[in-house]
Amino acid sequence: MEAQKKLRCPLGIPGGILVALIGLVGIVLNIINFDWFELLQSIALLLLGLPFVRVTMMVHLGNDRLDALEDKVNGKK
């Protein structure tokens, strides 16, 4: 039997992308409507969404590397 790979659900990645897209659309719409306060909020959403994606990806890559090291130590292939 094959060893089943652990299922990781990286929901932070689509969530961060969605936040970044909402921020980007908000920036465009608020520039068109000259709504400066909402423009600042849209910029903040964009600046928060992009690092959230990267951090989530780094955590999942780190977990995968730890699993590989555990398998080497335990003698699994």
JSON list of C-alpha atoms in Angstrom, two decimals:
[
{"chain": "A", "resi": 1, "resn": "MET", "atom": "CA", "xyz": [0.00, 0.00, 0.00]},
{"chain": "A", "resi": 2, "resn": "GLU", "atom": "CA", "xyz": [1.16, 3.51, -0.74]},
{"chain": "A", "resi": 3, "resn": "ALA", "atom": "CA", "xyz": [1.61, 5.94, 2.10]},
{"chain": "A", "resi": 4, "resn": "GLN", "atom": "CA", "xyz": [-1.01, 8.62, 1.87]},
{"chain": "A", "resi": 5, "resn": "LYS", "atom": "CA", "xyz": [0.20, 12.18, 1.77]},
{"chain": "A", "resi": 6, "resn": "LYS", "atom": "CA", "xyz": [-1.13, 14.41, 4.52]},
{"chain": "A", "resi": 7, "resn": "LEU", "atom": "CA", "xyz": [-3.85, 16.71, 3.32]},
{"chain": "A", "resi": 8, "resn": "ARG", "atom": "CA", "xyz": [-3.11, 20.33, 3.97]},
{"chain": "A", "resi": 9, "resn": "CYS", "atom": "CA", "xyz": [-5.74, 22.87, 3.13]},
{"chain": "A", "resi": 10, "resn": "PRO", "atom": "CA", "xyz": [-3.97, 26.13, 2.28]},
{"chain": "A", "resi": 11, "resn": "LEU", "atom": "CA", "xyz": [-7.04, 28.34, 2.62]},
{"chain": "A", "resi": 12, "resn": "GLY", "atom": "CA", "xyz": [-4.87, 31.35, 3.35]},
{"chain": "A", "resi": 13, "resn": "ILE", "atom": "CA", "xyz": [-3.69, 31.41, -0.23]},
{"chain": "A", "resi": 14, "resn": "PRO", "atom": "CA", "xyz": [-7.07, 31.91, -1.95]},
{"chain": "A", "resi": 15, "resn": "GLY", "atom": "CA", "xyz": [-8.20, 34.11, 0.95]},
{"chain": "A", "resi": 16, "resn": "GLY", "atom": "CA", "xyz": [-5.19, 36.38, 0.60]},
{"chain": "A", "resi": 17, "resn": "ILE", "atom": "CA", "xyz": [-5.58, 36.54, -3.16]},
{"chain": "A", "resi": 18, "resn": "LEU", "atom": "CA", "xyz": [-9.25, 37.44, -2.75]},
{"chain": "A", "resi": 19, "resn": "VAL", "atom": "CA", "xyz": [-8.40, 40.21, -0.27]},
{"chain": "A", "resi": 20, "resn": "ALA", "atom": "CA", "xyz": [-5.73, 41.58, -2.62]},
{"chain": "A", "resi": 21, "resn": "LEU", "atom": "CA", "xyz": [-8.15, 41.56, -5.58]},
{"chain": "A", "resi": 22, "resn": "ILE", "atom": "CA", "xyz": [-10.86, 43.31, -3.55]},
{"chain": "A", "resi": 23, "resn": "GLY", "atom": "CA", "xyz": [-8.29, 45.92, -2.53]},
{"chain": "A", "resi": 24, "resn": "LEU", "atom": "CA", "xyz": [-7.17, 46.40, -6.12]},
{"chain": "A", "resi": 25, "resn": "VAL", "atom": "CA", "xyz": [-10.72, 46.80, -7.43]},
{"chain": "A", "resi": 26, "resn": "GLY", "atom": "CA", "xyz": [-11.48, 49.17, -4.56]},
{"chain": "A", "resi": 27, "resn": "ILE", "atom": "CA", "xyz": [-8.47, 51.30, -5.45]},
{"chain": "A", "resi": 28, "resn": "VAL", "atom": "CA", "xyz": [-9.63, 51.67, -9.05]},
{"chain": "A", "resi": 29, "resn": "LEU", "atom": "CA", "xyz": [-13.26, 52.43, -8.12]},
{"chain": "A", "resi": 30, "resn": "ASN", "atom": "CA", "xyz": [-12.34, 54.91, -5.41]},
{"chain": "A", "resi": 31, "resn": "ILE", "atom": "CA", "xyz": [-9.96, 56.80, -7.70]},
{"chain": "A", "resi": 32, "resn": "ILE", "atom": "CA", "xyz": [-12.76, 57.09, -10.27]},
{"chain": "A", "resi": 33, "resn": "ASN", "atom": "CA", "xyz": [-15.24, 58.31, -7.60]},
{"chain": "A", "resi": 34, "resn": "PHE", "atom": "CA", "xyz": [-12.74, 60.59, -5.79]},
{"chain": "A", "resi": 35, "resn": "ASP", "atom": "CA", "xyz": [-13.47, 58.89, -2.46]},
{"chain": "A", "resi": 36, "resn": "TRP", "atom": "CA", "xyz": [-10.15, 59.36, -0.68]},
{"chain": "A", "resi": 37, "resn": "PHE", "atom": "CA", "xyz": [-10.93, 57.78, 2.70]},
{"chain": "A", "resi": 38, "resn": "GLU", "atom": "CA", "xyz": [-12.18, 54.55, 1.12]},
{"chain": "A", "resi": 39, "resn": "LEU", "atom": "CA", "xyz": [-9.11, 54.64, -1.13]},
{"chain": "A", "resi": 40, "resn": "LEU", "atom": "CA", "xyz": [-6.90, 54.40, 1.95]},
{"chain": "A", "resi": 41, "resn": "GLN", "atom": "CA", "xyz": [-8.87, 51.38, 3.16]},
{"chain": "A", "resi": 42, "resn": "SER", "atom": "CA", "xyz": [-8.51, 49.69, -0.21]},
{"chain": "A", "resi": 43, "resn": "ILE", "atom": "CA", "xyz": [-4.77, 50.28, -0.22]},
{"chain": "A", "resi": 44, "resn": "ALA", "atom": "CA", "xyz": [-4.59, 48.80, 3.28]},
{"chain": "A", "resi": 45, "resn": "LEU", "atom": "CA", "xyz": [-6.48, 45.70, 2.10]},
{"chain": "A", "resi": 46, "resn": "LEU", "atom": "CA", "xyz": [-4.07, 45.26, -0.78]},
{"chain": "A", "resi": 47, "resn": "LEU", "atom": "CA", "xyz": [-1.04, 45.66, 1.47]},
{"chain": "A", "resi": 48, "resn": "LEU", "atom": "CA", "xyz": [-2.41, 43.16, 3.99]},
{"chain": "A", "resi": 49, "resn": "GLY", "atom": "CA", "xyz": [-3.54, 40.53, 1.49]},
{"chain": "A", "resi": 50, "resn": "LEU", "atom": "CA", "xyz": [-0.31, 40.04, -0.41]},
{"chain": "A", "resi": 51, "resn": "PRO", "atom": "CA", "xyz": [1.97, 39.21, 2.58]},
{"chain": "A", "resi": 52, "resn": "PHE", "atom": "CA", "xyz": [-0.75, 36.94, 3.97]},
{"chain": "A", "resi": 53, "resn": "VAL", "atom": "CA", "xyz": [-0.47, 34.76, 0.87]},
{"chain": "A", "resi": 54, "resn": "ARG", "atom": "CA", "xyz": [3.32, 34.56, 1.17]},
{"chain": "A", "resi": 55, "resn": "VAL", "atom": "CA", "xyz": [3.29, 33.72, 4.88]},
{"chain": "A", "resi": 56, "resn": "THR", "atom": "CA", "xyz": [0.73, 30.96, 4.35]},
{"chain": "A", "resi": 57, "resn": "MET", "atom": "CA", "xyz": [2.80, 29.47, 1.53]},
{"chain": "A", "resi": 58, "resn": "MET", "atom": "CA", "xyz": [5.95, 29.57, 3.68]},
{"chain": "A", "resi": 59, "resn": "VAL", "atom": "CA", "xyz": [4.20, 27.77, 6.55]},
{"chain": "A", "resi": 60, "resn": "HIS", "atom": "CA", "xyz": [2.97, 24.99, 4.27]},
{"chain": "A", "resi": 61, "resn": "LEU", "atom": "CA", "xyz": [6.37, 24.59, 2.61]},
{"chain": "A", "resi": 62, "resn": "GLY", "atom": "CA", "xyz": [7.97, 24.38, 6.05]},
{"chain": "A", "resi": 63, "resn": "ASN", "atom": "CA", "xyz": [5.48, 21.73, 7.15]},
{"chain": "A", "resi": 64, "resn": "ASP", "atom": "CA", "xyz": [6.22, 19.69, 4.02]},
{"chain": "A", "resi": 65, "resn": "ARG", "atom": "CA", "xyz": [9.96, 19.89, 4.67]},
{"chain": "A", "resi": 66, "resn": "LEU", "atom": "CA", "xyz": [9.47, 18.81, 8.29]},
{"chain": "A", "resi": 67, "resn": "ASP", "atom": "CA", "xyz": [7.43, 15.83, 7.14]},
{"chain": "A", "resi": 68, "resn": "ALA", "atom": "CA", "xyz": [10.21, 14.85, 4.71]},
{"chain": "A", "resi": 69, "resn": "LEU", "atom": "CA", "xyz": [12.81, 15.08, 7.49]},
{"chain": "A", "resi": 70, "resn": "GLU", "atom": "CA", "xyz": [10.64, 13.01, 9.84]},
{"chain": "A", "resi": 71, "resn": "ASP", "atom": "CA", "xyz": [10.26, 10.35, 7.17]},
{"chain": "A", "resi": 72, "resn": "LYS", "atom": "CA", "xyz": [14.06, 10.22, 6.70]},
{"chain": "A", "resi": 73, "resn": "VAL", "atom": "CA", "xyz": [14.65, 9.92, 10.43]},
{"chain": "A", "resi": 74, "resn": "ASN", "atom": "CA", "xyz": [12.00, 7.21, 10.84]},
{"chain": "A", "resi": 75, "resn": "GLY", "atom": "CA", "xyz": [13.33, 5.27, 7.85]},
{"chain": "A", "resi": 76, "resn": "LYS", "atom": "CA", "xyz": [10.26, 5.68, 5.66]},
{"chain": "A", "resi": 77, "resn": "LYS", "atom": "CA", "xyz": [10.63, 6.31, 2.00]}
]
